[in-house]
CSV table of C-alpha atoms in Angstrom, one decimal:
chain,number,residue,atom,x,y,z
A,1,UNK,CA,-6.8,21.4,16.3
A,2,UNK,CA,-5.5,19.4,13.7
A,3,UNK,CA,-8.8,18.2,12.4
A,4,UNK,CA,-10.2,21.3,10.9
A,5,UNK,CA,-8.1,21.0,8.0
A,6,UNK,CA,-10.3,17.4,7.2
A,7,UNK,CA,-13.5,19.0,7.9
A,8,UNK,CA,-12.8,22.3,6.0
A,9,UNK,CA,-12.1,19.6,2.6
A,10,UNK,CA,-14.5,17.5,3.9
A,11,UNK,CA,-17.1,20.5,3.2
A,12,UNK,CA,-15.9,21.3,0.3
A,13,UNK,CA,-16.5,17.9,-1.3
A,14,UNK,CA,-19.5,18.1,-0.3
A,15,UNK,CA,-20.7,21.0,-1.9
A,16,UNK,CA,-19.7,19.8,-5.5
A,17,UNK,CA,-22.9,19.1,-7.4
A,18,UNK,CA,-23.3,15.3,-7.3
A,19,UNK,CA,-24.1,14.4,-10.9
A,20,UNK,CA,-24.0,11.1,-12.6
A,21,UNK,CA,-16.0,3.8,-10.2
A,22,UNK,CA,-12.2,1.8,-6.9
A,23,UNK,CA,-9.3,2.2,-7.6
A,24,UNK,CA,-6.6,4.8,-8.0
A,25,UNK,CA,-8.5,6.5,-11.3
A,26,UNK,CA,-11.3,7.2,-8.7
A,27,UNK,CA,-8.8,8.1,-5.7
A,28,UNK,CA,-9.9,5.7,-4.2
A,29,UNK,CA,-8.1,2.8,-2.3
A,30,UNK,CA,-8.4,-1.0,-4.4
A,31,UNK,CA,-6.7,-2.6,-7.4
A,32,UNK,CA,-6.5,-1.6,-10.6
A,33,UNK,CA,-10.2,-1.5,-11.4
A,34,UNK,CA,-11.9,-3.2,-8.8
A,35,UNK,CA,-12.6,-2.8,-5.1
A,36,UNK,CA,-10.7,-3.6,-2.1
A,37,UNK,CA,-11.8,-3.6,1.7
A,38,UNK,CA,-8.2,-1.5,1.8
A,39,UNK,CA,-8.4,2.4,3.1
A,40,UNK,CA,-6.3,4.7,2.6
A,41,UNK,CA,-4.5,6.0,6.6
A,42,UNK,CA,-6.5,8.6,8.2
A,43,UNK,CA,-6.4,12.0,7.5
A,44,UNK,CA,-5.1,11.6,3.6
A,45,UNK,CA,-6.1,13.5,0.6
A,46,UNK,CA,-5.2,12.9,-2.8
A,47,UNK,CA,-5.5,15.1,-5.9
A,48,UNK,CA,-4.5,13.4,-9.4
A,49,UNK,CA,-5.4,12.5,-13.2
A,50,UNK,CA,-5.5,9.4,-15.0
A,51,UNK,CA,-5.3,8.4,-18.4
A,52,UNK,CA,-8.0,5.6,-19.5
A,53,UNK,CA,-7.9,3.6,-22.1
A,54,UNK,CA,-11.0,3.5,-24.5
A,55,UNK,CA,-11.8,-0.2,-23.0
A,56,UNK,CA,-11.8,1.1,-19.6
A,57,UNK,CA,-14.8,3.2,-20.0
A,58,UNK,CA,-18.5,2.2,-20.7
A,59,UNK,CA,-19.8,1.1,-24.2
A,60,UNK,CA,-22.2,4.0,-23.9
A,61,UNK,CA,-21.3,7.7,-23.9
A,62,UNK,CA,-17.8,7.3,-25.0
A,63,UNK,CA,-18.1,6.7,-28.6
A,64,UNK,CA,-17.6,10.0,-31.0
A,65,UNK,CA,-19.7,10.7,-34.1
A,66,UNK,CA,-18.5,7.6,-36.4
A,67,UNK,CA,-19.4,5.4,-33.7
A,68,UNK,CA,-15.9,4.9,-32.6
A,69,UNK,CA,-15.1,4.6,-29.0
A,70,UNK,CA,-12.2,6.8,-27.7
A,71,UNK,CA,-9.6,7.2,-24.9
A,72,UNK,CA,-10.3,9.5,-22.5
A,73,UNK,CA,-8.7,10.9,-18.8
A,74,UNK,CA,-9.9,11.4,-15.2
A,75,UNK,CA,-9.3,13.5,-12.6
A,76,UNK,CA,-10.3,13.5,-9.5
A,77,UNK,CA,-9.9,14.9,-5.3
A,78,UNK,CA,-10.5,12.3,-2.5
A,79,UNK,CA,-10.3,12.4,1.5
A,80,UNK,CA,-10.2,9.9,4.2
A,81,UNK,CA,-11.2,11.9,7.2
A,82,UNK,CA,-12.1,9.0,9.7
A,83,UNK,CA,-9.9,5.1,9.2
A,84,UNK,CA,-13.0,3.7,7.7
A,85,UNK,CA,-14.7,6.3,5.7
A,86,UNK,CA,-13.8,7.1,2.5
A,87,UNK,CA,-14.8,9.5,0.2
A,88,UNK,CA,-14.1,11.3,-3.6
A,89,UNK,CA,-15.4,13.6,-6.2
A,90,UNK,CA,-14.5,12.6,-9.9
A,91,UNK,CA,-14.7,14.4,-13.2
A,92,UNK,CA,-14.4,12.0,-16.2
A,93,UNK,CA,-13.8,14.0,-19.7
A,94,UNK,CA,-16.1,13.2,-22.9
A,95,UNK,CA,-15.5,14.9,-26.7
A,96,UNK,CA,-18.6,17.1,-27.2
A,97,UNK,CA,-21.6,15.9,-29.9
A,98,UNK,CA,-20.0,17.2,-33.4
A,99,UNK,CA,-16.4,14.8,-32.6
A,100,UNK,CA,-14.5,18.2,-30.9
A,101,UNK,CA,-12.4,18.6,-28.3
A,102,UNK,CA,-13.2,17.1,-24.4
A,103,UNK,CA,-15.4,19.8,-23.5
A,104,UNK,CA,-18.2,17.8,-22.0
A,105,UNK,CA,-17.7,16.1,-18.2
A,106,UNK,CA,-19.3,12.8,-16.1
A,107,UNK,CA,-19.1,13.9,-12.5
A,108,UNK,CA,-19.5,11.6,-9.8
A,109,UNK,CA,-19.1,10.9,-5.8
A,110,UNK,CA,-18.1,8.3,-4.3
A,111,UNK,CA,-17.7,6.4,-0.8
A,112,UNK,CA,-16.6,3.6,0.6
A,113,UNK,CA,-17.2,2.1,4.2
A,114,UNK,CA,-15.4,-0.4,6.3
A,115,UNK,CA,-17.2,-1.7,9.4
A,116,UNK,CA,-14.9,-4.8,9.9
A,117,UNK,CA,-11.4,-4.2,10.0
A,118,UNK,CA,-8.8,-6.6,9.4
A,119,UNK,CA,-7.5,-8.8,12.0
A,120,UNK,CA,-5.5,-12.0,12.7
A,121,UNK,CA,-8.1,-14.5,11.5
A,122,UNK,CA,-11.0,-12.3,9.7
A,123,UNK,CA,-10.6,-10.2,6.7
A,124,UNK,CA,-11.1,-6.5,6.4
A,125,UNK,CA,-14.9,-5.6,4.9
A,126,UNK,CA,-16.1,-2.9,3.1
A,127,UNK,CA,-19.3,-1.7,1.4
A,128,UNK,CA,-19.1,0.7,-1.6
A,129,UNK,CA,-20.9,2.9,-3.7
A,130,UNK,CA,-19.8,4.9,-7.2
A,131,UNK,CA,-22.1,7.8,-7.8
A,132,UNK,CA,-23.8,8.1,-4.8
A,133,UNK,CA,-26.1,10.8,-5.5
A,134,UNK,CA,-27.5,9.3,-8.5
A,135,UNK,CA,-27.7,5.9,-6.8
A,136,UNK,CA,-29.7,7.4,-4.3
A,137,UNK,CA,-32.2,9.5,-6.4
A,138,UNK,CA,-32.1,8.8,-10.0
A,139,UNK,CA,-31.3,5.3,-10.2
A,140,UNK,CA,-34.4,4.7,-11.5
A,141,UNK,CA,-35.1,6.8,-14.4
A,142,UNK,CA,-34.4,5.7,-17.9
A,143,UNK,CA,-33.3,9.0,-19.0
A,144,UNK,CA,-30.5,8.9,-16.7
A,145,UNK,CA,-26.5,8.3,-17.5
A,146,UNK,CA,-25.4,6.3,-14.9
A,147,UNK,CA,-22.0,5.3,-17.0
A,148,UNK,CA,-19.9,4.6,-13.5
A,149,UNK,CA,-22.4,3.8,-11.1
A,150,UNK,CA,-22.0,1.1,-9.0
A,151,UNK,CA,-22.5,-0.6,-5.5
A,152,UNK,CA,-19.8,-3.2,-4.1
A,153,UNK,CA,-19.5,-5.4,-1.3
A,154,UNK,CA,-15.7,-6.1,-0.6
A,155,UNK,CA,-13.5,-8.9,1.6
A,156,UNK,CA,-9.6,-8.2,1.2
A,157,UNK,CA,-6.9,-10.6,3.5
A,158,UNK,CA,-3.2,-9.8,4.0
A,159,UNK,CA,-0.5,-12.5,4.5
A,160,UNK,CA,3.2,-11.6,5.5
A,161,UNK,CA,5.8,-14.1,4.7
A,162,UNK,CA,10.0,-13.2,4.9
A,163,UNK,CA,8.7,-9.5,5.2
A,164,UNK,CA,6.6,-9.6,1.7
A,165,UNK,CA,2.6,-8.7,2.0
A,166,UNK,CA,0.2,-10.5,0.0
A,167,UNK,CA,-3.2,-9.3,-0.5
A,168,UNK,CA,-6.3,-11.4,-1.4
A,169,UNK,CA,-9.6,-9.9,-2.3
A,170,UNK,CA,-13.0,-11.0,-3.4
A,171,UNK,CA,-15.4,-8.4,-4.0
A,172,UNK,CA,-19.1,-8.5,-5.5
A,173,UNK,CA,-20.1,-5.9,-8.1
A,174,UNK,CA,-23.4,-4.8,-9.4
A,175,UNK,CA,-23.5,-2.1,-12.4
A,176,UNK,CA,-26.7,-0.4,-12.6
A,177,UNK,CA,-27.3,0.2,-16.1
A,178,UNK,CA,-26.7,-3.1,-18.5
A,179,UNK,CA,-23.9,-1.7,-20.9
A,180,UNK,CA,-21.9,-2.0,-17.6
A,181,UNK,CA,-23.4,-6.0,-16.9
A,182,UNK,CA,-19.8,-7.3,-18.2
A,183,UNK,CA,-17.8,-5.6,-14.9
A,184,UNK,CA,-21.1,-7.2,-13.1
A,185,UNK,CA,-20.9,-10.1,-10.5
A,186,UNK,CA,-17.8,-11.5,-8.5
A,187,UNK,CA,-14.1,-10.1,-9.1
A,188,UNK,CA,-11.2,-11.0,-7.1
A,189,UNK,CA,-7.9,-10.0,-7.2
A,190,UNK,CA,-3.6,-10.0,-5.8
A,191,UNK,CA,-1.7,-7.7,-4.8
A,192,UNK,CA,2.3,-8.4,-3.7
A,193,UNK,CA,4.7,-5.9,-1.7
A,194,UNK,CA,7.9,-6.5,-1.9
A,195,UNK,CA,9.5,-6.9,1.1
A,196,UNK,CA,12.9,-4.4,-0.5
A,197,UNK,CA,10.5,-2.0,-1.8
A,198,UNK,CA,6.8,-2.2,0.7
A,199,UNK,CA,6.3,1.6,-0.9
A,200,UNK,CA,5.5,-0.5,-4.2
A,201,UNK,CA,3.0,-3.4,-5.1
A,202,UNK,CA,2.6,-5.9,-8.2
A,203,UNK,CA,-1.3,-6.3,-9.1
A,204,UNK,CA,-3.2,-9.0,-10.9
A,205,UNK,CA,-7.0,-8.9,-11.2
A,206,UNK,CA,-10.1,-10.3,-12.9
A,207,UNK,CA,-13.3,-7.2,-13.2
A,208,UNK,CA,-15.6,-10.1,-14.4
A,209,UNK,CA,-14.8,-9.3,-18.1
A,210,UNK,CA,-10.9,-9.3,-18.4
A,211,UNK,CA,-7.9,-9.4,-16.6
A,212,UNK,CA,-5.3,-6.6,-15.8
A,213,UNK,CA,-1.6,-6.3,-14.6
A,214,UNK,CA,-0.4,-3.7,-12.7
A,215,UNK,CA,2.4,-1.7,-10.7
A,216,UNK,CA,1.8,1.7,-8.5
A,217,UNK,CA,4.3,3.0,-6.1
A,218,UNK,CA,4.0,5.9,-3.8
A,219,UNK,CA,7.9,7.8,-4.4
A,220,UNK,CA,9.4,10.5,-2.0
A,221,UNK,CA,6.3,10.2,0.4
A,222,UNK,CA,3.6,12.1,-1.8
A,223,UNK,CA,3.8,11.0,-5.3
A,224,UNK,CA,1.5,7.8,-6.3
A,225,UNK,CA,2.1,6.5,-9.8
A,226,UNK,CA,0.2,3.6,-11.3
A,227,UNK,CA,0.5,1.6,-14.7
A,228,UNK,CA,-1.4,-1.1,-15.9
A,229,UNK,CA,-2.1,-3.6,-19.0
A,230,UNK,CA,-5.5,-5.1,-19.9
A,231,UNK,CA,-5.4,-8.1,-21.5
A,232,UNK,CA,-1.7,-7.4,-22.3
A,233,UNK,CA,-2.7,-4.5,-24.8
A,234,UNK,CA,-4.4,-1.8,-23.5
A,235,UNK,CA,-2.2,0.8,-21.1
A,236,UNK,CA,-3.6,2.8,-18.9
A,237,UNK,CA,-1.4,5.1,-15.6
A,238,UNK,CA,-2.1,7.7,-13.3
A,239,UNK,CA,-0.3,9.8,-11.0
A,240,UNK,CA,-1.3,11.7,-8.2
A,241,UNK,CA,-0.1,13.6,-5.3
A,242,UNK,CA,-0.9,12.5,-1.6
A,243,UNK,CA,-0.3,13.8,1.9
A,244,UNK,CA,-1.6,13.5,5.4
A,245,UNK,CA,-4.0,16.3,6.8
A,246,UNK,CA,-2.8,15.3,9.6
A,247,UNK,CA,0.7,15.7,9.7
A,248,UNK,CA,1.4,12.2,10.5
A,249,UNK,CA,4.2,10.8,9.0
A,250,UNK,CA,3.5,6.5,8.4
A,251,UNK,CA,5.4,4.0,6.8
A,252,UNK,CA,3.4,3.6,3.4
């Protein structure tokens, strides 16, 4: 039965200790760094790194002995066993207290559920959450990191035109610690398929603090890349690799 591969991974996500956001530097379906209501097809898993600029992180736990903040990585495994259910564990790296190498790590689950798929008139809808576990239990203790937790509510739209795709989504944010309040509160964002190249997509968002351009592409079938820009300065790619459980072969 092919779906005992999905609930072998499945299991094994869920025994990872769920510790202390959507995005492909989550593995998660969405923009750059913001939401969607977009899932990934049934049956995919992903396994990949990305690199994060300093201004991508939090204002808090990132910053190394002469108060400096620094650039860091990601890296992360995510499933989608069912076409609306979404899930991912994530391991962010942080330098240790005397300035040393990345020995310390901000672990985190995810999930992301879409009860209203997209149709002719209404938009797809999905409901988020960043750190689930810590969300659920320790949301409300002081003494608590919560550096990537988050909850969204997210509306994406797709129009076709001449065989191009463009994407529309509004998404609302909350951040549940106040260094985060700047990525707070509405975002929206655009996303454009070419209609030569539909395995590719141009991105343009706005997190509620800054804007960022962007370009992934899944190549040969398996192989996602991403680059971005914020505020035309600050670089920031991933890559990953990606296959069906499933054995289904779609047109990405």
């Amino acid at each position: 039965m092919k779906y005992y591969k999905i609930i072998i991974l499945a299991t094994a996500l869920s025994l990872f200790p769920i510790w202390s956001h959507a995005q492909q530097y989550t593995g998660m379906s969405g923009l750059i760094h913001m939401p969607s209501a977009e899932m990934n097809h049934e049956g995919d898993a992903r396994i990949g790194a990305h690199f994060l600029n300093k201004n991508m992180v939090p204002d808090t736990g990132f910053i190394d002995i002469h108060g400096v903040k620094y650039n860091t990585y990601d890296y992360y495994l995510s499933l989608t066993p069912f076409n609306w259910l979404e899930i991912s564990y994530t391991c962010t790296e942080r330098k240790n207290e005397a300035d040393g190498p990345f020995v310390r790590k901000d672990r985190y689950a995810s999930i992301k559920i879409r009860p209203m798929q997209e149709g002719k008139y209404n938009p797809a809808v999905a409901l988020g959450f960043n750190d689930v576990g810590t969300t659920a239990f320790k949301a409300s203790r002081p003494d608590v990191q919560l550096y990537f937790t988050n909850i969204y509510l997210a509306a994406t739209k797709h129009l076709t035109f001449g065989g191009n795709e463009l994407g529309m989504t509004l998404a609302y944010r909350k951040y549940f610690r106040g260094y985060n309040d700047k990525w707070s509160g509405l975002v929206g964002g655009l996303t454009f398929r070419p209609a030569f190249f539909p395995q590719a997509r141009a991105i343009a968002e706005y997190t509620g603090n800054e804007f960022l351009l962007g370009v992934d592409a899944l190549l040969w079938r398996h192989l996602l890349v991403q680059a971005s820009v914020k505020d035309f300065k600050y670089i920031n790619f991933g890559i990953c690799f990606q296959m069906n459980l499933l054995g289904t072969r779609y047109k990405y």
